PDB file of C-alpha atoms and ligand atoms in Angstrom:
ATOM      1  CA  UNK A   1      29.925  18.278  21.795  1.00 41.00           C
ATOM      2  CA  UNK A   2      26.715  17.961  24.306  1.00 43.00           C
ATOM      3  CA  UNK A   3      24.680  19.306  21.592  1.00 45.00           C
ATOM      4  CA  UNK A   4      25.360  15.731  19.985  1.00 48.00           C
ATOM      5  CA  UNK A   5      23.260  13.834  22.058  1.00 48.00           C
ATOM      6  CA  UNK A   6      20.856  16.366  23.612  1.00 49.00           C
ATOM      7  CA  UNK A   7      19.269  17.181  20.074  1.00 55.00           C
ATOM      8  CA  UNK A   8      17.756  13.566  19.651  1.00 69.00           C
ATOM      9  CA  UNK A   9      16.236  13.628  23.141  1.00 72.00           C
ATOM     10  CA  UNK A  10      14.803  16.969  22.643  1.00 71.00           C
ATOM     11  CA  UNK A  11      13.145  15.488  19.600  1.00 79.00           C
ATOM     12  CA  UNK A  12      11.426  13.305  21.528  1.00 88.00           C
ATOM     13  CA  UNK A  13       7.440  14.193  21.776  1.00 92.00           C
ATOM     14  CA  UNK A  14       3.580  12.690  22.534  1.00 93.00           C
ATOM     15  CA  UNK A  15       1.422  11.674  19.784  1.00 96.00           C
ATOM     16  CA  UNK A  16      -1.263  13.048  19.085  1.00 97.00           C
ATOM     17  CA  UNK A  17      -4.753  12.211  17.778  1.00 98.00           C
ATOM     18  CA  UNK A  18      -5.443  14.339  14.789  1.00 98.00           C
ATOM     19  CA  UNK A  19      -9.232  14.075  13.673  1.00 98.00           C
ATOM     20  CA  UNK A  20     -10.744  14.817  10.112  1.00 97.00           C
ATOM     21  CA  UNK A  21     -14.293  15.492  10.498  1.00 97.00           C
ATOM     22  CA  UNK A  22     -16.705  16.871   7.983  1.00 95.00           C
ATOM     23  CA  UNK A  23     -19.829  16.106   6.171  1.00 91.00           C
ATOM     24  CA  UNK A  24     -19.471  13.000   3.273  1.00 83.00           C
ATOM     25  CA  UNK A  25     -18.500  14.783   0.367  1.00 83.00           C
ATOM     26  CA  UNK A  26     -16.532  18.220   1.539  1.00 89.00           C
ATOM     27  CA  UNK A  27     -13.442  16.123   0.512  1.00 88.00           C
ATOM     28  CA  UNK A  28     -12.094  14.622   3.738  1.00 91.00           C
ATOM     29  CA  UNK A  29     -10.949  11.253   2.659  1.00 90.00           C
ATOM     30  CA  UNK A  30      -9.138  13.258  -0.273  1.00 94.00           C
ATOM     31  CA  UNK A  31      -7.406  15.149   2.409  1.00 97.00           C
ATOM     32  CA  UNK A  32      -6.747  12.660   4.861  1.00 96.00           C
ATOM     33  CA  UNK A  33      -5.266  10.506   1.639  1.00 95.00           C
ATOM     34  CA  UNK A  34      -3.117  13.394   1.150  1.00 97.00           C
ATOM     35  CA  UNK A  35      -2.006  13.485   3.969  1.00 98.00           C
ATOM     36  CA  UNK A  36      -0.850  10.145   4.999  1.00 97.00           C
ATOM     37  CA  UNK A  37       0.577  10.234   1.780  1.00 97.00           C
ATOM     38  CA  UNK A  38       2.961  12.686   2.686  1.00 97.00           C
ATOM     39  CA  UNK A  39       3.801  12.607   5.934  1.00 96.00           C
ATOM     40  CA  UNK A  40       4.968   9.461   7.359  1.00 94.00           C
ATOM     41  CA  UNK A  41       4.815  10.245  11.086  1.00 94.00           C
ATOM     42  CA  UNK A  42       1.174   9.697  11.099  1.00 97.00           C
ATOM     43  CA  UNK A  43      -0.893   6.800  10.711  1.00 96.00           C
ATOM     44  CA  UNK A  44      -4.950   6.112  10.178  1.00 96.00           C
ATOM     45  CA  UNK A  45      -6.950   5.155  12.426  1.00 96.00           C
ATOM     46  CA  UNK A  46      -8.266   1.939  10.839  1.00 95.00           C
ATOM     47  CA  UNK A  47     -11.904   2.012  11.828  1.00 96.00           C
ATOM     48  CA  UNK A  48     -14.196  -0.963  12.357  1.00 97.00           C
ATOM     49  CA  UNK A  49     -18.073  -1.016  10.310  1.00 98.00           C
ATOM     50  CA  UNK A  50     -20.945  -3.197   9.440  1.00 98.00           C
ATOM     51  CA  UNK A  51     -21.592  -1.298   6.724  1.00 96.00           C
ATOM     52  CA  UNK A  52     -21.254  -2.950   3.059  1.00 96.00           C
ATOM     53  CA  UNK A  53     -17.453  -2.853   1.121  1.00 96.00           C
ATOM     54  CA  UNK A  54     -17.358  -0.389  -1.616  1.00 91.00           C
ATOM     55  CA  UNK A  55     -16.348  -0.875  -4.587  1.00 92.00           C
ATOM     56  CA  UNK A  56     -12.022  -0.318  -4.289  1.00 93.00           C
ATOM     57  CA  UNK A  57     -12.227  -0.278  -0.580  1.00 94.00           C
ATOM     58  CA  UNK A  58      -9.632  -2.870   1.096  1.00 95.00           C
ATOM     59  CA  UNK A  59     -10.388  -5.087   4.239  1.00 96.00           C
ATOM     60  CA  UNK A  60      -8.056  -3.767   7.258  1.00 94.00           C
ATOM     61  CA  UNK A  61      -6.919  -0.506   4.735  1.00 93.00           C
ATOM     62  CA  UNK A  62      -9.716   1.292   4.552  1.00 92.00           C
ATOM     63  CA  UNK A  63     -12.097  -0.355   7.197  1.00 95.00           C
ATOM     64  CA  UNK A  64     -12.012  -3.606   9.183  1.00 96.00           C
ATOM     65  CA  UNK A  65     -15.678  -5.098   7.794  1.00 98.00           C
ATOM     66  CA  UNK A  66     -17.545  -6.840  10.440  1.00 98.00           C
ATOM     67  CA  UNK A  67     -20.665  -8.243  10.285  1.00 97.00           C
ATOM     68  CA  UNK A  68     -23.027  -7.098  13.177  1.00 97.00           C
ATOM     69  CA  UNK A  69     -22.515 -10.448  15.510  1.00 98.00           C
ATOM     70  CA  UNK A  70     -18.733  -9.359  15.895  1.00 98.00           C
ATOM     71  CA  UNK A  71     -19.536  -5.512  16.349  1.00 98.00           C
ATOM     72  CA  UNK A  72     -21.830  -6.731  19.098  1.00 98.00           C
ATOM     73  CA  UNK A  73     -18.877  -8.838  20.401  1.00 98.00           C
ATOM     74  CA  UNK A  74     -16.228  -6.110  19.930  1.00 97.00           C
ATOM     75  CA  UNK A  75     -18.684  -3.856  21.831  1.00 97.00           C
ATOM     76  CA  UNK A  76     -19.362  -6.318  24.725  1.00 97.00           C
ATOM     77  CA  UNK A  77     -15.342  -6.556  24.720  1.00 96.00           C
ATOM     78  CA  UNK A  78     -15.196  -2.982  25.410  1.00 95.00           C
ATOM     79  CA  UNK A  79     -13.194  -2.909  22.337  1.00 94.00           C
ATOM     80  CA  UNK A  80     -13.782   0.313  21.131  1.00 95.00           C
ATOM     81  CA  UNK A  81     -12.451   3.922  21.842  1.00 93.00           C
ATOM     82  CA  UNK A  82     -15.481   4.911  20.681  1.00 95.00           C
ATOM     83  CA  UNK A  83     -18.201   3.764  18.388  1.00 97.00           C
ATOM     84  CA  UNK A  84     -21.336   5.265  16.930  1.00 96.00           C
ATOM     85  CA  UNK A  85     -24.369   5.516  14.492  1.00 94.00           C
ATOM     86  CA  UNK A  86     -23.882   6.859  11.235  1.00 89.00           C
ATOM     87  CA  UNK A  87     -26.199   6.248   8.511  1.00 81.00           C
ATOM     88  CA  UNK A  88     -28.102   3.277   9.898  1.00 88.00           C
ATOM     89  CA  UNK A  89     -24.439   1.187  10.189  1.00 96.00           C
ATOM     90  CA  UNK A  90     -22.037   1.163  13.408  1.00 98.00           C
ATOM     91  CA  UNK A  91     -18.648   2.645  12.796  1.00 97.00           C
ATOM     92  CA  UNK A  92     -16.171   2.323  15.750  1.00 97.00           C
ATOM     93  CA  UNK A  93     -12.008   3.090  16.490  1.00 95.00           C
ATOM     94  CA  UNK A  94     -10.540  -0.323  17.777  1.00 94.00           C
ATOM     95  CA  UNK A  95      -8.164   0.664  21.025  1.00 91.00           C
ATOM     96  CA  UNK A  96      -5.342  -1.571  19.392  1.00 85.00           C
ATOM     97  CA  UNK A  97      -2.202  -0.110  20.628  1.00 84.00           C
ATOM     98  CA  UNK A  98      -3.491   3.341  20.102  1.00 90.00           C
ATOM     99  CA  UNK A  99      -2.862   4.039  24.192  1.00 87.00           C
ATOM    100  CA  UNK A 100       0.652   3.034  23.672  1.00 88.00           C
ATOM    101  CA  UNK A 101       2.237   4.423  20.618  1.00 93.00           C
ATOM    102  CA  UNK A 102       0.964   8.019  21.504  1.00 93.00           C
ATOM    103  CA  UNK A 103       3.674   8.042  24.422  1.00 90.00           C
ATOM    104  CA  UNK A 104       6.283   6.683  21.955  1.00 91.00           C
ATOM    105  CA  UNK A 105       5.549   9.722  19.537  1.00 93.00           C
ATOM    106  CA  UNK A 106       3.057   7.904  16.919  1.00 95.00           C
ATOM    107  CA  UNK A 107       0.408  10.419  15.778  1.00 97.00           C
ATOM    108  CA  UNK A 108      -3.149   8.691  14.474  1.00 97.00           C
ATOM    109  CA  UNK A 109      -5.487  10.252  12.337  1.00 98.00           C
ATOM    110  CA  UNK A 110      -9.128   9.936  12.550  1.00 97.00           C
ATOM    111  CA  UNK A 111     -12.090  10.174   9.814  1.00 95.00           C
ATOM    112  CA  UNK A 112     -14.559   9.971  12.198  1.00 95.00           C
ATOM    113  CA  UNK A 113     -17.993  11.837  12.751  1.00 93.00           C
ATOM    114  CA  UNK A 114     -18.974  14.307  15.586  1.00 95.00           C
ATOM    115  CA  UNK A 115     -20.062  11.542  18.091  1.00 95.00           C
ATOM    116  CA  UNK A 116     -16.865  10.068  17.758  1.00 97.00           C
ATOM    117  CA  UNK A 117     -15.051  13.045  18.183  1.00 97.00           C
ATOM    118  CA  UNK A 118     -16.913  14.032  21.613  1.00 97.00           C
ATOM    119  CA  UNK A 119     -15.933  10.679  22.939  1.00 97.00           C
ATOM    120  CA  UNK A 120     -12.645  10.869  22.350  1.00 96.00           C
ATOM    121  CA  UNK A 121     -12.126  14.460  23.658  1.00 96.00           C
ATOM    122  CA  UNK A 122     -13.892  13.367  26.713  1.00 96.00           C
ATOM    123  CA  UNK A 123     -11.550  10.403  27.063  1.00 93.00           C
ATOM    124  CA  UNK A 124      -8.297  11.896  26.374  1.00 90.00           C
ATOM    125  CA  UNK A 125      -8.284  15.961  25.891  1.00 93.00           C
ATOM    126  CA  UNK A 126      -5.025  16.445  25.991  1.00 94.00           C
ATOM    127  CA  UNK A 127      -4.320  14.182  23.099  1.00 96.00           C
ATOM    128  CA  UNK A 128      -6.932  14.995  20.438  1.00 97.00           C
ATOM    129  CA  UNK A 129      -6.670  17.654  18.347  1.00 98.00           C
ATOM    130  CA  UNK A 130     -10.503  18.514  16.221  1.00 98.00           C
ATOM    131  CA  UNK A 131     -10.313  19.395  12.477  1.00 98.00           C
ATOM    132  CA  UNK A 132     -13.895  20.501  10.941  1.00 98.00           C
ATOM    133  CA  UNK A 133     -13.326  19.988   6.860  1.00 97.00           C
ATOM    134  CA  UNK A 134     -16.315  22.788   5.465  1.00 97.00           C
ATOM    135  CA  UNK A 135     -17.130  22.510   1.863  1.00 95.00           C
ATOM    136  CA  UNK A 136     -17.385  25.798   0.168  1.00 94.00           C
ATOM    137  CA  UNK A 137     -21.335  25.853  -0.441  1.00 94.00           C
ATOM    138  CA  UNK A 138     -24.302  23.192   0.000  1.00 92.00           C
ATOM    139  CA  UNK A 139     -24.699  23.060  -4.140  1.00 92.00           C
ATOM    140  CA  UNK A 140     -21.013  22.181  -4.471  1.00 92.00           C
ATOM    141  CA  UNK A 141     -21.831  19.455  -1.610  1.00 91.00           C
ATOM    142  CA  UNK A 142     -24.551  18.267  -3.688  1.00 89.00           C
ATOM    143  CA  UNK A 143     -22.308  18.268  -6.807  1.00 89.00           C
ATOM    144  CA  UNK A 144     -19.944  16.207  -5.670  1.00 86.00           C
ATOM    145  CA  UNK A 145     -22.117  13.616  -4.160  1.00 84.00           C
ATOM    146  CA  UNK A 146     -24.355  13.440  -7.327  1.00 83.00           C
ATOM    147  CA  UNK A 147     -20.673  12.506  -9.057  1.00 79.00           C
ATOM    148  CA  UNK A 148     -20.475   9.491  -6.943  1.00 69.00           C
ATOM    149  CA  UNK A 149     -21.869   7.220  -8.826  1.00 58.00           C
ATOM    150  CA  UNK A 150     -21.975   4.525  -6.470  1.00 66.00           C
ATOM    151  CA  UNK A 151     -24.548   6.270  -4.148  1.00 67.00           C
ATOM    152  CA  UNK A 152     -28.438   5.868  -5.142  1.00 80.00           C
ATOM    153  CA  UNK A 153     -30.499   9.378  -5.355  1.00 82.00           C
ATOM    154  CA  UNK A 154     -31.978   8.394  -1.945  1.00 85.00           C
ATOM    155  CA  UNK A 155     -28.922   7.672  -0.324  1.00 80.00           C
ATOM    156  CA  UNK A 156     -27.399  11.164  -2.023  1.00 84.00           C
ATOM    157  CA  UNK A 157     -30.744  12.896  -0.449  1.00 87.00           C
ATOM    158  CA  UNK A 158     -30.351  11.304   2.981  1.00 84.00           C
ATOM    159  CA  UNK A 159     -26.393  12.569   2.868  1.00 82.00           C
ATOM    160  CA  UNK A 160     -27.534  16.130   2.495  1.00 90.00           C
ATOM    161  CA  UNK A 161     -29.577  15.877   5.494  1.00 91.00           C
ATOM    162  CA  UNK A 162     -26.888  14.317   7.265  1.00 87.00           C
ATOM    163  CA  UNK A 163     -24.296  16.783   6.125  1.00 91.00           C
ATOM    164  CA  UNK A 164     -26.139  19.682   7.365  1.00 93.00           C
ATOM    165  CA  UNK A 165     -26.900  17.462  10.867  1.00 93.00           C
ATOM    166  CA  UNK A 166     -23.498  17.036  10.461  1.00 93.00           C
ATOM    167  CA  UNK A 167     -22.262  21.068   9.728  1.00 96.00           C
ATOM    168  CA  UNK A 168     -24.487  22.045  13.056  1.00 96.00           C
ATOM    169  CA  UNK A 169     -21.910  20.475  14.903  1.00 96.00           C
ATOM    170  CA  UNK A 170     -19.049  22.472  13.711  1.00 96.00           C
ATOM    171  CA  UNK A 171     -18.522  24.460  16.500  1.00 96.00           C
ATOM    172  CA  UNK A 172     -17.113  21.760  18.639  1.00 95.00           C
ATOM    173  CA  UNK A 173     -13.915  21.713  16.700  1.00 98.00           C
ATOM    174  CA  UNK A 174     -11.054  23.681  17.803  1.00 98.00           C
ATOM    175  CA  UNK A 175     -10.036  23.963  13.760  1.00 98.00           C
ATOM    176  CA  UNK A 176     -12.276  24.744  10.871  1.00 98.00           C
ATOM    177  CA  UNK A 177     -11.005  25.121   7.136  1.00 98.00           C
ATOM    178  CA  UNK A 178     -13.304  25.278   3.976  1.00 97.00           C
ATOM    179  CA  UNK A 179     -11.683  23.430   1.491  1.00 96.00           C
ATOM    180  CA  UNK A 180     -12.846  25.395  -1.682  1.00 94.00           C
ATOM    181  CA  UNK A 181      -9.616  24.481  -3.186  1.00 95.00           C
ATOM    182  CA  UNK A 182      -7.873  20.929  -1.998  1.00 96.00           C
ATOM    183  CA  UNK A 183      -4.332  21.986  -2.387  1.00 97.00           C
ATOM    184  CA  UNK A 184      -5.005  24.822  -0.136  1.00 97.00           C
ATOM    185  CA  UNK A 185      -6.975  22.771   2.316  1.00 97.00           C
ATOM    186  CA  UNK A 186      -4.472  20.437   2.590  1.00 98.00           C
ATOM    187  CA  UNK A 187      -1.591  22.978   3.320  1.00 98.00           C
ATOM    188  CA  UNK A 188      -3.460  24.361   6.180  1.00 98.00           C
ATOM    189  CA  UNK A 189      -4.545  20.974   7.282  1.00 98.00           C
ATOM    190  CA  UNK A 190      -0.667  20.720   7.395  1.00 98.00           C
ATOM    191  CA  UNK A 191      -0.153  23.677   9.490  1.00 98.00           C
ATOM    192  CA  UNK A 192      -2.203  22.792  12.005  1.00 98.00           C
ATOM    193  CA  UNK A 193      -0.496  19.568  11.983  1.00 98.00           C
ATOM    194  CA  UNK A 194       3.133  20.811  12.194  1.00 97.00           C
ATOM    195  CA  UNK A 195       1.994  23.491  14.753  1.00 97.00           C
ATOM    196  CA  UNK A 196       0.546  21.302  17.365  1.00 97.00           C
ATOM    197  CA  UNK A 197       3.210  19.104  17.425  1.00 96.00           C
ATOM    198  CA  UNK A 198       5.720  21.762  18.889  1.00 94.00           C
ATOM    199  CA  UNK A 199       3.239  22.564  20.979  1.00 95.00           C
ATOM    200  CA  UNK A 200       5.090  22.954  24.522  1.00 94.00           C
ATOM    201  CA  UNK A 201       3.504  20.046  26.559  1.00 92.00           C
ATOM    202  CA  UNK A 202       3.716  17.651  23.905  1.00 94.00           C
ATOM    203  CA  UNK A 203       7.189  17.987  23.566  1.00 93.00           C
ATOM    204  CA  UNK A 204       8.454  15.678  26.522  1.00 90.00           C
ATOM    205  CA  UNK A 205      12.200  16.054  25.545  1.00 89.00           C
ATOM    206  CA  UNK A 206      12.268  19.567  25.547  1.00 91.00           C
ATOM    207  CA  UNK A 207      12.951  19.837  29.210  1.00 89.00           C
ATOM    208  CA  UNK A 208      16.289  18.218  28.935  1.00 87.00           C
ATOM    209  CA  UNK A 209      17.743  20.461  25.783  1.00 88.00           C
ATOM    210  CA  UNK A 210      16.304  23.783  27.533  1.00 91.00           C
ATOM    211  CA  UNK A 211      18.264  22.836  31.201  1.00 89.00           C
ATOM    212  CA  UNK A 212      21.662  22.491  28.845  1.00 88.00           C
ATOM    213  CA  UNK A 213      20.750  25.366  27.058  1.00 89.00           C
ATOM    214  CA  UNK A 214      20.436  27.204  30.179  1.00 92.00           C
ATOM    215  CA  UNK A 215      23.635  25.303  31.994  1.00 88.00           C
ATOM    216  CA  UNK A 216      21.908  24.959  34.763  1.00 66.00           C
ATOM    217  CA  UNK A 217      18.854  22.643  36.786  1.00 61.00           C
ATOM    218  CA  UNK A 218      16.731  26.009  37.627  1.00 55.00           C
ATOM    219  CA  UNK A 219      14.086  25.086  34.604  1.00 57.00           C
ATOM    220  CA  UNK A 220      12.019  21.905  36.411  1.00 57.00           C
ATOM    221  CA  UNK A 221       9.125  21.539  34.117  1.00 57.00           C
ATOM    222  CA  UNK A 222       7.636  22.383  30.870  1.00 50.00           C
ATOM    223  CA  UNK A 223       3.881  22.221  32.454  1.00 49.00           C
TER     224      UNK A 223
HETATM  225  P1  5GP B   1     -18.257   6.250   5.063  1.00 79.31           P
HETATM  226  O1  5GP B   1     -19.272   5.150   5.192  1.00 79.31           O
HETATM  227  O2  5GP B   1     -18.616   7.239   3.991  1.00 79.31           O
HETATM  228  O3  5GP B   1     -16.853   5.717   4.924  1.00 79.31           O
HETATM  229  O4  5GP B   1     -18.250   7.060   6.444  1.00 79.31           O
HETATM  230  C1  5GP B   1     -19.439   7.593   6.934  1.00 79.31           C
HETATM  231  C2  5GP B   1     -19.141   8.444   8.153  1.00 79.31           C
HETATM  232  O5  5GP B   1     -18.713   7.632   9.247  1.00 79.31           O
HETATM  233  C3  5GP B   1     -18.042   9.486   7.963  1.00 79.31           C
HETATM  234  O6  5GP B   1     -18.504  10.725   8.478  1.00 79.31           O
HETATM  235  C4  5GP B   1     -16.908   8.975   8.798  1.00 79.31           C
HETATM  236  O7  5GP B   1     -16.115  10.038   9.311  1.00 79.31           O
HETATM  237  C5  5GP B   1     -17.645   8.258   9.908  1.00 79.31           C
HETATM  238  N1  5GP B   1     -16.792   7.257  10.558  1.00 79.31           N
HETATM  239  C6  5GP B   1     -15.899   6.422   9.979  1.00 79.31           C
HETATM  240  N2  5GP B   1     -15.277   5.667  10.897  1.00 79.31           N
HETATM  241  C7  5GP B   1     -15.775   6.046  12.107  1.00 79.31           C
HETATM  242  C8  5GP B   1     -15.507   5.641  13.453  1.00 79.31           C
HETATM  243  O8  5GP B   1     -14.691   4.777  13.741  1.00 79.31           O
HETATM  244  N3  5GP B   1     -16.216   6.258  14.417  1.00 79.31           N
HETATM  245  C9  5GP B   1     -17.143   7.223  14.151  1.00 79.31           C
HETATM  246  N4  5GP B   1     -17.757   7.778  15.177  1.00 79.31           N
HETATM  247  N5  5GP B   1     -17.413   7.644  12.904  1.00 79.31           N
HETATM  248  C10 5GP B   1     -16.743   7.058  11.886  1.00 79.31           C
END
């Protein structure tokens, strides 16, 4: 039956660089967690910092740690995607393979700021899709980074300042959800997910199924 071998084909798709922004604290790394968790067609981003390990945090899982000397290396390399500020320590996306998996159909996600995220829409458009993660009020912002214990009261004050720096950029983000409940957040976070996938242009096989569909070599692009 042609339908046999046209339905894999069709299948076939772009990556695509899904972004989690939001301030510390409005329950992005929750999300993004969540996420990877259950859906095995995307991968993080692993991101490159000088800043300090956490307590729990794994080399090369959660960040690759550098010390400034090799951020200053990677940098002179031209290494990095992008790279940025944030919080007095550099945080940057390695290039890795990234370039390369996107047009075999790996999708990345990114938990990275606002600067990042303007960098990498001006680099590649096309391929980035901007998620803004809004907690539901500043006091429940504050809540949950007092219940970090890890964090020292100036270094929860200087994260409210930042989240609000942070919040003013919102409007760069083609997606914004509030996540005042996480199981909600992360089912539209989902959507958004599932929907740009089939978007038209990022399907690349599409072309292919819709000409047999149609019996005929009339359709000549999906553009
Ligand atoms: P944290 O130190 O709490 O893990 O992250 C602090 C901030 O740095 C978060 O807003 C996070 O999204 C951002 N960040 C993490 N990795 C990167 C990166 O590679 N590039 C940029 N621009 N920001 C990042």
């Amino acid at each position: 039956m042609a339908g046999e071998h046209a339905l894999p084909n069709a299948l076939r798709r772009r990556g695509l660089m899904f972004v989690l922004s939001s301030p510390s604290g409005a329950g992005k790394t929750t999300i993004s967690r969540m996420l990877l968790a259950a859906d095995p067609e995307i991968k993080l981003s692993v991101s490159v910092t000088t800043r300090p390990m956490r307590p729990g945090e794994r080399h090369g899982v959660d960040y690759h740690f550098v010390d400034d000397a090799e951020f200053d290396r990677m940098v002179e390399d031209d290494d990095f995607y992008e790279w940025a500020h944030v919080f007095g320590h550099r945080y940057g996306t390695p290039k890795g393979h990234i370039r390369a998996a996107l047009k075999e159909g790996q999708d990345f996600l990114f938990d990275i700021d606002w600067q990042g995220t303007q960098q990498l829409i001006q680099k590649d458009k096309q391929d980035v899709v901007p998620v803004f993660i809004l907690p539901p009020s500043i006091d429940e912002l504050r809540r949950r980074l007092e219940a970090r214990a890890q964090d020292s009261e100036a270094v929860i004050q200087a994260r409210m300042d930042r989240a609000r720096a942070e919040i003013s950029h919102w409007d760069a983000y083609d997606y914004v959800v509030i996540n005042d409940s996480v199981d909600l957040c992360f089912a539209r976070v989902r959507e958004i997910l599932h929907a740009e996938r089939i978007k038209r242009r990022r399907q690349t096989g599409i072309i292919d199924f819709v000409r047999e569909l149609m019996g005929q070599s009339a359709v000549t692009t999906v553009a």
